[in-house]
Amino acid sequence: MRLYTVPWWIESAWGHPPPLLVAMMGRLCQSYVSAVALAVIVLGPSIVSAALSSDRKASQAKDMGEGRPIHAVIDERIKVILDQAESDNDYTKASHAASVLFDKVLAWAPAKDTRSFVKVAYARRLLRQLRLARFSDTTAMLRYLRRNQKLARTLAFFVHPFESPAEIYRLVDRLRIERGDKLDQYANLVTAICCVHDQSLVRRVNENQVLAADPVELFDYFVRYRKKMYYGVVNMPPELLVFVVDSTATIGQMQWALQRYEGDGNIGDRFFEIKYDRNHFRYGSAKRVTIEGFNLSNILKYGGVCADQAYFAASVGKAIGVPAAYTYGRSGQLSHAWVGFFVARNKQGFWNFDVGRYNAYRGVQGITENPQTRQPIDDSTVALRAELVPSSVSDRHAAVAMTDAARRLAVLLQDDRLLSSDPFGQDVSRIMDQSRTVDSDQCLKLLEVGLRRCVGFAPGWQVIAEMAEAEQLSLDQKIRWSGLLLKFCGRKYPDFAFDVLRPLIGTIRDVDEQISTWSNAFKIFQHRSDLSASVLMAQGEAWEAAGRLKKAGECYRRVVQRYANAGPFVINALQNSERILVALGMADRVIALYRSAWGLVDKPKDAFSEFRKQSNWYQIGMIYVEKLNEAGKYRTAERAAARIDQVLGAS
């Protein structure tokens, strides 16, 4: 029971009573115990606990030694490495020295000391990138970056470790020469442009090809109109900004879009603003927009199909400063394109991938392009980037640094190598008593520290998948991290969660345990037809690998029976079912398998023949005809082929 309330002015100013007050009470007593007892009576147990905690922390800090903090020592050593690189122009040696220092920090720094990891990760990344860039005057670039620290750090932490930095830094060098006085102020914009436009950006929108503007012209556009950009370009994280600067509209067309739509963040409305060219969809006639010239103003004037609608909406979004993505997917009948765009509310953000995504496509994966790598990426992995919005720059850099550390430790673990146990230095404080061991627990500890700082940093989660594939995780670790992944990502970012989850569960050696874990995952993904089918396929593959073919066949058949009209994955399920039947000596049932599946899928309609050929009905029907011919059932095959021709020719 608290008998005395400390005045508000003491609590607000100190958080707990001044140490002097506690000391005075101690002098009134003959022993430390009686002082504490009196303090508990007068001040209350919670306040005394806080004071004693401060004493303990001070004692612990003293026990750590009187040497300099490790991060201060790291700063000195990095400066020596960078100075030497400027002096002798030997970036191979400098990069090696930074890597050695990184390993030293990895060996001795506590996982919670993210500041030390960030410092050394920055130096290691920067010098590696400069070493691989190999352009004429690397030292001039290093000096420039050391004078422009915001740009240097943004670049170093954003360029992917597996990405070739040569063309990126050549573009940085060009911007340095032509726009040098502005780059540090627009570090995020420069980084996004250089990582997207390090190679010419060319895209196809059905029959039309579009080419991005010159990168320097793009930089000038976004700087000139920075105050008109819906979300700005200065503070937006480069992970989002790449979906703004990857525009393939001309500068003139971007200006046209900005003049017309400035301040209107409802990018989804732009999709439906484009009238649909039904003659092209039904009969395959040439589109008017293609004849007149493919650009934004002509799309608005003449209309187009879903690909043109999605391209128009995404391009307008980019022109006005809204991250946007042309997205596509396939149902059981047709491919379709729609738009995804970023929305910010109350210091939070999310991606909207629902506009133009008709019901047939809500249960299948949406695919877009990663502007940085030019590789396909699913829409939920893009959506995960919205989690970066509430995080600070230091949080994002900490996540990168701790992921680098975990990945390095995982490489050492795979190669069965140890970290050096040589001491960091006698004058260094705040380090661990013993050097870090190379094991999966330490890897996961480092990753967890990074992900707690920035939970939306996808590469951190992907390291866990890499460790699972390398057989570096125990069953308990797989189950724990599967649970964490599903809790955070399962419902909000299902495609991303499934991609990370697949190796975590798929490498569980006990087949019954693996099947059970997949069944638990199925409950999370059951609202998505394609992911539910993927779970069943994974279970089938697990049973098949264990030699339990009948159970495998049951899983594949469930995919066909439940999801025949949901997406193209039913074709794989049929092919797997066929393989099982043959292995079980039931090859005579293969024709019946395809005949039954063909009867389950819907016929395509309201599209000209080339579109109808995308459908499951057409593709399964053609396989069925092929199997009939192989079996010598030519008349039945002819009737089935005639039926297909009739549907293709129908208008």
XYZ file of C-alpha atoms in Angstrom:
651
model
C 0.000 0.000 0.000
C 1.381 3.383 -0.974
C 1.162 5.819 1.969
C 2.625 8.883 0.293
C 2.200 10.343 -3.157
C 5.205 12.040 -4.713
C 4.341 15.544 -5.999
C 3.591 15.634 -9.751
C 6.438 18.044 -10.406
C 9.000 15.547 -9.071
C 7.652 12.630 -11.133
C 7.292 14.656 -14.311
C 10.787 16.093 -14.061
C 12.662 12.991 -12.936
C 10.502 9.950 -13.635
C 11.330 8.895 -10.061
C 12.534 10.886 -6.983
C 15.974 12.497 -7.285
C 18.852 10.264 -6.104
C 19.716 12.956 -3.545
C 16.384 12.357 -1.800
C 17.081 8.645 -1.522
C 20.617 9.365 -0.265
C 19.301 11.683 2.450
C 16.985 8.942 3.634
C 19.942 6.565 3.760
C 21.880 8.867 6.070
C 18.928 8.877 8.473
C 19.248 5.110 8.846
C 22.058 2.975 10.218
C 21.944 0.362 7.475
C 21.142 0.037 3.787
C 18.300 -2.360 4.587
C 16.601 0.065 6.934
C 17.016 2.826 4.342
C 15.264 0.710 1.765
C 12.529 -0.209 4.214
C 11.911 3.435 5.065
C 11.922 4.364 1.407
C 9.302 1.723 0.670
C 7.059 3.102 3.404
C 7.468 6.743 2.376
C 7.782 6.574 -1.398
C 6.155 3.306 -2.343
C 7.700 0.100 -3.749
C 7.525 1.027 -7.447
C 9.646 4.158 -7.043
C 12.263 2.408 -4.927
C 12.417 -0.396 -7.485
C 13.179 2.149 -10.210
C 15.928 3.736 -8.130
C 17.515 0.373 -7.337
C 17.277 -0.578 -11.014
C 19.257 2.551 -11.890
C 21.889 1.575 -9.329
C 22.124 -1.914 -10.820
C 22.490 -0.527 -14.356
C 25.244 1.814 -13.207
C 27.013 -1.105 -11.552
C 26.680 -3.226 -14.691
C 28.050 -0.417 -16.851
C 31.017 -0.133 -14.525
C 31.618 -3.889 -14.721
C 31.825 -3.596 -18.511
C 35.036 -1.644 -18.168
C 36.205 1.892 -18.570
C 37.193 1.509 -22.219
C 35.652 3.273 -25.169
C 32.282 2.040 -26.472
C 32.566 -0.364 -29.369
C 30.682 1.925 -31.773
C 33.246 4.700 -31.208
C 36.080 2.296 -31.998
C 34.227 1.162 -35.132
C 33.960 4.782 -36.311
C 37.720 5.211 -35.984
C 38.521 1.995 -37.829
C 36.078 2.762 -40.642
C 37.644 6.195 -41.074
C 41.077 4.601 -41.388
C 39.785 2.159 -44.036
C 38.060 4.897 -46.062
C 41.044 7.252 -45.811
C 43.339 4.485 -47.017
C 40.999 3.713 -49.945
C 41.087 7.353 -51.007
C 44.868 7.354 -50.691
C 45.834 4.187 -52.572
C 42.696 3.663 -54.725
C 42.720 -0.038 -53.787
C 39.063 -0.922 -53.277
C 39.661 -4.653 -53.189
C 41.844 -4.204 -50.116
C 39.433 -1.694 -48.575
C 36.445 -3.966 -49.155
C 38.312 -6.864 -47.557
C 39.247 -4.722 -44.545
C 35.609 -3.695 -44.085
C 34.533 -7.348 -44.283
C 37.094 -8.319 -41.643
C 35.807 -5.535 -39.390
C 32.230 -6.689 -40.029
C 33.141 -10.211 -38.896
C 34.857 -8.780 -35.828
C 31.710 -6.893 -34.865
C 29.648 -9.994 -35.611
C 31.879 -11.944 -33.236
C 31.786 -9.541 -30.288
C 28.899 -7.049 -30.454
C 25.703 -7.886 -28.539
C 22.674 -8.396 -30.795
C 20.914 -5.443 -29.174
C 23.759 -3.099 -30.211
C 22.207 -2.330 -33.591
C 24.139 0.942 -33.824
C 27.447 -0.917 -34.155
C 26.021 -3.339 -36.714
C 24.598 -0.468 -38.784
C 27.926 1.374 -38.857
C 29.962 -1.591 -40.020
C 27.281 -2.852 -42.435
C 27.264 0.568 -44.101
C 31.039 0.527 -44.654
C 31.034 -3.077 -45.857
C 28.189 -2.475 -48.308
C 29.529 0.824 -49.645
C 33.052 -0.454 -50.298
C 31.801 -3.671 -51.864
C 29.569 -1.673 -54.201
C 32.395 0.691 -55.160
C 34.746 -2.253 -55.729
C 32.258 -3.900 -58.092
C 31.319 -0.641 -59.832
C 34.758 -0.407 -61.490
C 34.359 2.958 -63.177
C 37.074 5.446 -64.097
C 37.359 7.561 -60.945
C 36.080 5.570 -57.987
C 37.962 7.761 -55.529
C 36.168 10.895 -56.738
C 32.882 9.083 -56.140
C 33.953 7.998 -52.644
C 34.948 11.549 -51.720
C 31.639 12.836 -53.043
C 29.680 10.255 -51.057
C 31.607 10.985 -47.862
C 30.583 14.625 -48.251
C 26.970 13.594 -48.959
C 26.266 11.103 -46.209
C 22.502 10.886 -46.649
C 22.877 9.800 -50.261
C 25.751 7.455 -49.420
C 23.815 5.645 -46.703
C 20.584 5.465 -48.674
C 22.390 3.926 -51.639
C 24.500 1.553 -49.587
C 21.549 0.135 -47.680
C 19.160 -0.069 -50.652
C 21.315 -1.780 -53.297
C 20.729 -5.506 -52.870
C 23.801 -7.625 -51.971
C 23.156 -9.861 -54.992
C 22.601 -6.926 -57.359
C 25.350 -5.751 -59.716
C 26.074 -2.128 -58.754
C 28.151 -1.175 -61.810
C 25.412 0.504 -63.862
C 23.756 1.908 -60.736
C 26.890 3.819 -59.778
C 27.540 4.927 -63.343
C 24.138 6.579 -63.284
C 24.886 8.065 -59.854
C 28.123 9.414 -61.333
C 26.261 10.951 -64.263
C 23.808 12.637 -61.897
C 26.733 13.750 -59.722
C 28.322 15.470 -62.699
C 25.113 16.995 -64.087
C 23.094 17.661 -60.902
C 25.678 17.326 -58.137
C 24.452 20.113 -55.883
C 20.993 18.538 -55.485
C 21.561 14.839 -54.943
C 21.927 14.659 -51.167
C 18.718 16.647 -50.675
C 16.881 14.080 -52.816
C 18.740 10.976 -51.653
C 15.689 8.687 -51.763
C 14.697 9.895 -55.232
C 18.231 9.505 -56.613
C 18.532 6.025 -55.132
C 15.183 4.909 -56.556
C 15.930 6.292 -60.038
C 19.425 4.792 -60.179
C 18.270 1.361 -58.985
C 15.357 1.277 -61.464
C 16.939 2.914 -64.513
C 20.420 1.375 -64.332
C 19.264 -0.362 -67.522
C 16.842 0.856 -70.181
C 13.278 0.277 -69.021
C 11.106 -1.151 -71.804
C 7.703 -2.744 -71.252
C 5.048 -4.339 -73.407
C 1.363 -3.611 -72.915
C -0.176 -6.288 -75.130
C 0.762 -5.311 -78.699
C 2.295 -1.957 -77.702
C 5.813 -1.243 -76.463
C 6.646 1.647 -74.127
C 10.056 3.087 -73.186
C 10.932 5.111 -70.087
C 12.282 8.648 -70.361
C 15.934 9.514 -69.754
C 16.775 9.116 -66.024
C 18.125 12.658 -65.674
C 14.937 14.024 -67.246
C 12.920 11.948 -64.771
C 14.957 13.366 -61.888
C 14.324 16.894 -63.165
C 10.586 16.192 -63.520
C 10.144 14.996 -59.949
C 12.307 17.788 -58.522
C 10.547 20.472 -60.561
C 7.084 19.271 -59.533
C 8.020 18.017 -56.050
C 5.438 20.240 -54.350
C 2.711 18.864 -56.611
C 3.504 15.214 -55.880
C 0.684 13.629 -53.882
C 2.955 11.986 -51.290
C 6.105 13.986 -51.991
C 9.439 12.545 -53.101
C 11.834 13.650 -50.354
C 10.799 11.454 -47.430
C 9.075 8.561 -49.188
C 11.145 5.376 -48.610
C 12.932 4.221 -51.773
C 11.189 0.847 -51.386
C 7.957 2.669 -52.307
C 9.482 5.350 -54.509
C 10.627 2.761 -57.064
C 6.919 2.309 -57.897
C 6.741 6.020 -58.753
C 9.911 6.528 -60.794
C 9.433 3.413 -62.957
C 7.077 5.299 -65.266
C 7.255 4.436 -68.968
C 5.209 7.437 -70.078
C 7.004 10.306 -71.791
C 7.764 13.435 -69.770
C 5.165 15.290 -71.838
C 2.512 12.687 -71.056
C 3.444 12.760 -67.359
C 2.981 16.538 -67.385
C -0.388 16.059 -69.109
C -1.455 13.605 -66.390
C -0.210 15.883 -63.597
C -2.079 18.871 -64.991
C -5.287 16.852 -65.269
C -5.178 14.754 -62.069
C -2.980 16.642 -59.579
C -4.129 16.076 -56.003
C -6.470 13.172 -56.822
C -5.133 10.081 -55.061
C -8.091 7.896 -56.089
C -6.061 6.025 -58.675
C -8.675 3.290 -58.891
C -11.073 5.763 -60.503
C -8.669 6.129 -63.418
C -9.076 2.423 -64.264
C -12.812 2.773 -64.871
C -12.401 6.112 -66.611
C -11.182 4.212 -69.681
C -13.992 2.884 -71.848
C -13.681 -0.792 -72.725
C -13.000 -1.796 -76.349
C -15.468 -4.683 -76.631
C -14.981 -5.138 -80.359
C -11.348 -6.060 -79.785
C -12.224 -8.403 -76.917
C -14.997 -10.211 -78.799
C -13.748 -10.190 -82.374
C -10.026 -9.398 -82.190
C -10.335 -6.237 -84.280
C -7.483 -3.710 -84.095
C -7.710 -1.286 -81.194
C -8.191 2.356 -82.095
C -5.611 3.456 -79.499
C -2.977 1.300 -81.188
C -3.800 2.751 -84.597
C -3.736 6.373 -83.386
C -0.659 6.016 -81.170
C -0.313 4.433 -77.741
C -0.043 7.071 -75.013
C -2.014 8.218 -71.979
C -4.099 10.910 -73.648
C -5.058 8.572 -76.500
C -5.993 5.774 -74.085
C -8.360 8.219 -72.398
C -9.723 9.326 -75.775
C -10.130 5.962 -77.526
C -10.312 3.408 -74.705
C -8.805 -0.072 -74.625
C -8.958 -3.414 -72.828
C -8.026 -4.227 -69.225
C -4.275 -4.014 -69.913
C -4.691 -0.467 -71.219
C -6.946 0.479 -68.310
C -4.389 -0.812 -65.804
C -1.469 0.850 -67.597
C -3.303 4.179 -67.729
C -4.247 4.141 -64.035
C -0.769 3.091 -62.876
C 0.953 5.657 -65.114
C -1.256 8.493 -63.882
C -0.490 7.456 -60.310
C 3.251 7.605 -60.939
C 2.982 10.982 -62.673
C 1.265 12.565 -59.652
C 3.501 10.910 -57.038
C 1.428 7.887 -55.971
C 3.203 4.493 -55.931
C 1.274 2.307 -58.379
C 1.689 -1.033 -60.126
C 0.287 -2.670 -63.261
C -0.905 -6.053 -61.966
C -2.198 -9.184 -63.671
C -3.433 -12.672 -62.878
C -5.206 -15.673 -64.392
C -8.474 -17.303 -63.458
C -9.695 -20.592 -64.836
C -10.799 -18.832 -68.019
C -8.816 -15.697 -68.871
C -5.881 -13.516 -67.955
C -6.780 -10.080 -66.634
C -4.970 -6.894 -65.623
C -5.829 -4.417 -62.880
C -4.096 -1.672 -60.890
C -2.547 -1.600 -57.433
C -1.777 1.667 -55.661
C -0.557 2.931 -52.312
C -2.857 4.655 -49.811
C -1.679 6.473 -46.653
C -3.934 7.244 -43.706
C -3.065 8.458 -40.211
C 0.673 7.802 -40.530
C -0.065 4.265 -41.709
C -0.192 2.906 -45.221
C -1.521 0.038 -47.296
C -1.708 -1.070 -50.916
C -5.081 -1.380 -52.622
C -5.028 -4.195 -55.193
C -8.811 -4.579 -55.407
C -9.867 -1.980 -57.992
C -10.580 -3.629 -61.338
C -9.919 -7.046 -59.812
C -13.168 -8.785 -60.607
C -14.533 -11.617 -58.467
C -12.956 -14.355 -60.594
C -9.499 -12.943 -59.740
C -9.882 -12.300 -56.016
C -8.942 -15.876 -55.223
C -5.782 -15.934 -57.335
C -2.374 -14.360 -57.046
C -1.743 -10.960 -58.570
C 1.638 -10.473 -60.243
C 3.482 -7.258 -60.968
C 7.103 -6.346 -61.694
C 9.745 -5.486 -59.123
C 11.093 -2.240 -60.624
C 14.491 -2.753 -59.013
C 15.147 -6.296 -60.267
C 12.722 -6.459 -63.251
C 11.565 -9.824 -61.888
C 7.931 -10.824 -61.257
C 6.745 -10.205 -57.711
C 3.397 -11.054 -56.133
C 1.085 -8.306 -54.978
C 1.188 -9.208 -51.284
C 4.990 -8.911 -51.230
C 4.552 -5.420 -52.676
C 1.847 -4.713 -50.098
C 4.250 -5.709 -47.313
C 6.314 -2.619 -48.143
C 3.575 -0.462 -46.650
C 4.808 -1.668 -43.251
C 7.899 0.490 -43.850
C 5.872 3.703 -43.657
C 5.664 4.041 -39.856
C 9.305 2.982 -39.426
C 12.170 5.459 -39.235
C 15.238 5.503 -41.468
C 17.322 4.202 -38.559
C 14.851 1.338 -38.050
C 15.046 0.353 -41.718
C 18.838 0.510 -41.727
C 18.948 -1.585 -38.547
C 16.793 -4.241 -40.220
C 19.153 -4.320 -43.215
C 22.268 -4.504 -41.029
C 20.945 -7.275 -38.795
C 19.809 -9.244 -41.837
C 23.301 -8.877 -43.321
C 24.743 -10.159 -40.050
C 22.368 -13.128 -39.912
C 23.017 -14.012 -43.552
C 26.786 -13.870 -42.980
C 26.478 -16.120 -39.933
C 24.325 -18.555 -41.937
C 27.034 -18.720 -44.634
C 29.657 -19.503 -41.992
C 27.343 -22.150 -40.559
C 26.857 -23.727 -43.976
C 30.624 -23.773 -44.583
C 31.296 -25.108 -41.064
C 33.525 -22.139 -40.229
C 33.970 -20.202 -36.990
C 34.206 -16.512 -36.250
C 37.579 -15.276 -35.099
C 37.923 -15.382 -31.316
C 40.690 -12.762 -31.340
C 39.755 -10.008 -28.877
C 38.320 -6.801 -30.280
C 40.760 -4.761 -28.239
C 41.608 -4.238 -24.596
C 40.293 -0.696 -24.570
C 36.857 -1.610 -25.956
C 33.812 -1.793 -23.704
C 30.226 -2.934 -24.191
C 31.132 -6.165 -25.923
C 30.230 -9.744 -25.053
C 32.302 -11.791 -22.623
C 32.844 -14.483 -25.265
C 32.778 -14.345 -29.049
C 29.519 -15.277 -30.765
C 29.036 -18.931 -31.634
C 28.138 -19.888 -35.189
C 24.778 -21.611 -34.904
C 21.177 -21.223 -36.007
C 20.051 -19.818 -32.647
C 22.421 -16.876 -33.058
C 21.272 -16.322 -36.660
C 17.649 -16.208 -35.600
C 18.425 -13.938 -32.662
C 20.027 -11.391 -34.989
C 17.119 -11.625 -37.420
C 14.562 -11.169 -34.677
C 16.278 -7.992 -33.463
C 16.184 -6.592 -37.011
C 12.580 -7.571 -37.704
C 11.447 -6.062 -34.428
C 12.884 -2.771 -35.647
C 11.196 -3.057 -39.057
C 8.803 -5.969 -39.408
C 8.075 -5.190 -43.071
C 11.647 -5.818 -44.232
C 11.017 -8.781 -46.536
C 14.659 -9.961 -46.950
C 14.815 -10.605 -43.201
C 11.974 -13.103 -43.443
C 13.469 -14.578 -46.599
C 16.709 -15.443 -44.771
C 14.618 -17.756 -42.598
C 13.394 -19.525 -45.741
C 16.994 -19.791 -46.991
C 18.084 -21.334 -43.694
C 15.241 -23.844 -43.867
C 16.215 -24.847 -47.400
C 19.817 -25.283 -46.221
C 18.603 -27.612 -43.424
C 19.936 -25.208 -40.774
C 16.785 -25.074 -38.629
C 15.523 -27.519 -36.032
C 11.912 -28.677 -35.961
C 11.173 -26.422 -32.976
C 12.678 -23.430 -34.782
C 10.632 -24.137 -37.906
C 7.411 -24.435 -35.937
C 8.100 -21.264 -33.920
C 8.962 -19.136 -36.941
C 6.100 -20.593 -38.965
C 3.786 -19.432 -36.203
C 5.337 -15.954 -36.096
C 5.133 -15.655 -39.865
C 1.487 -16.715 -40.027
C 0.572 -14.437 -37.138
C 2.054 -11.377 -38.804
C 1.717 -12.088 -42.535
C -0.754 -14.940 -42.948
C -3.908 -12.914 -43.505
C -2.517 -9.523 -44.531
C 0.200 -10.740 -46.923
C -0.727 -14.340 -47.769
C 1.373 -14.851 -50.915
C 4.509 -13.600 -49.205
C 3.760 -15.721 -46.138
C 3.261 -18.817 -48.266
C 6.542 -18.330 -50.156
C 8.494 -18.128 -46.888
C 6.441 -20.886 -45.298
C 6.930 -23.436 -48.079
C 10.564 -24.326 -47.224
C 9.903 -24.058 -43.476
C 7.229 -26.744 -43.662
C 8.499 -28.582 -46.725
C 11.784 -29.492 -45.025
C 10.118 -31.111 -41.993
C 11.357 -34.672 -42.348
C 8.592 -36.503 -40.518
C 5.872 -36.704 -43.153
C 3.008 -36.890 -40.653
C 4.319 -33.795 -38.846
C 4.706 -32.005 -42.170
C 1.174 -32.884 -43.293
C -0.221 -31.729 -39.947
C 1.614 -28.400 -40.171
C 0.357 -27.875 -43.722
C -3.185 -28.581 -42.506
C -2.837 -25.811 -39.932
C -1.612 -23.467 -42.655
C -4.587 -24.436 -44.837
C -6.909 -22.831 -42.275
C -5.121 -19.509 -42.770
C -5.145 -19.657 -46.577
C -8.557 -21.224 -47.214
C -10.033 -17.905 -48.401
C -7.616 -18.041 -51.359
C -8.308 -20.748 -53.931
C -4.812 -20.716 -55.398
C -3.029 -20.912 -52.040
C -5.409 -23.586 -50.763
C -4.628 -25.576 -53.893
C -0.903 -24.986 -53.315
C -1.185 -26.399 -49.788
C -2.899 -29.522 -51.133
C -0.246 -29.835 -53.842
C 2.507 -29.547 -51.217
C 0.836 -32.251 -49.138
C 0.572 -34.446 -52.222
C 4.259 -33.961 -52.990
C 5.150 -34.842 -49.379
C 3.100 -38.056 -49.509
C 4.599 -38.885 -52.909
C 8.173 -38.377 -51.655
C 7.377 -40.708 -48.750
C 6.155 -43.370 -51.189
C 2.527 -43.130 -50.072
C 1.118 -42.699 -53.544
C -2.569 -43.231 -52.839
C -2.605 -40.390 -50.313
C -0.703 -38.209 -52.785
C -3.268 -38.963 -55.475
C -6.088 -38.010 -53.114
C -4.534 -34.572 -52.565
C -4.124 -33.928 -56.295
C -7.700 -35.046 -57.026
C -9.044 -32.687 -54.356
C -7.390 -29.798 -56.190
C -9.109 -30.807 -59.434
C -12.499 -31.336 -57.825
C -12.502 -28.170 -55.706
C -10.651 -25.629 -57.830
C -11.165 -26.643 -61.463
C -12.372 -23.146 -62.386
C -10.166 -21.135 -60.030
C -6.876 -20.970 -61.902
C -4.277 -22.628 -64.128
C -2.834 -24.676 -61.249
C -5.464 -27.360 -61.945
C -3.390 -28.387 -64.989
C -0.437 -29.268 -62.731
C -2.759 -31.175 -60.409
C -4.040 -33.237 -63.346
C -0.532 -34.000 -64.568
C 0.488 -35.097 -61.060
C -2.636 -37.253 -60.795
C -1.763 -38.871 -64.114
C 1.750 -39.652 -62.871
C 0.331 -41.306 -59.733
C -2.116 -43.425 -61.733
C 0.688 -44.661 -63.977
C 2.909 -45.430 -60.961
C 0.073 -47.422 -59.374
C -0.444 -49.425 -62.563
C -3.710 -47.667 -63.396
C -2.746 -46.022 -66.686
C -6.062 -47.158 -68.157
C -7.802 -44.565 -65.948
C -5.916 -41.549 -67.330
C -8.438 -40.809 -70.092
C -11.304 -40.913 -67.594
C -9.335 -38.514 -65.367
C -9.141 -35.862 -68.096
C -12.698 -36.473 -69.320
C -14.039 -35.953 -65.799
C -11.955 -32.793 -65.247
C -13.037 -31.369 -68.611
C -16.621 -31.773 -67.521
C -15.972 -29.793 -64.331
C -14.597 -26.632 -65.929
C -16.702 -23.873 -67.435
C -16.616 -23.099 -71.132
C -15.130 -19.709 -72.078
C -17.463 -17.083 -73.487
C -17.629 -13.439 -74.546
C -14.123 -13.410 -76.004
C -12.544 -14.035 -79.390
C -10.750 -17.320 -79.997
C -7.224 -16.282 -78.954
C -8.523 -15.222 -75.537
C -10.560 -18.431 -75.181
C -7.415 -20.506 -75.657
C -6.207 -19.248 -72.258
C -9.032 -21.072 -70.476
C -8.722 -24.275 -68.460
C -11.548 -25.689 -70.577
C -9.536 -25.323 -73.789
C -6.235 -26.557 -72.335
C -7.709 -29.599 -70.562
C -9.771 -30.371 -73.646
C -6.685 -30.371 -75.855
C -4.847 -32.715 -73.456
C -7.917 -34.975 -73.454
C -7.873 -35.096 -77.270
C -4.155 -35.937 -77.183
C -4.699 -38.803 -74.725
C -7.545 -40.191 -76.853
C -5.341 -40.203 -79.948
C -2.504 -41.885 -78.030
C -4.947 -44.626 -77.003
C -6.157 -45.081 -80.583
C -9.647 -43.730 -79.862
C -9.656 -41.544 -82.947
C -13.407 -41.043 -83.402
C -13.892 -39.896 -79.831
C -10.898 -37.601 -80.270
C -12.415 -36.115 -83.451
C -15.712 -35.400 -81.697
C -13.932 -33.709 -78.787
C -11.778 -31.641 -81.173
C -14.872 -30.585 -83.139
C -16.514 -29.453 -79.918
C -13.456 -27.334 -79.107
C -13.461 -25.786 -82.594
C -17.144 -24.973 -82.236
C -16.582 -23.120 -78.947
C -13.554 -21.263 -80.329
C -15.501 -20.166 -83.375
C -18.575 -19.003 -81.453
C -19.041 -15.230 -81.247
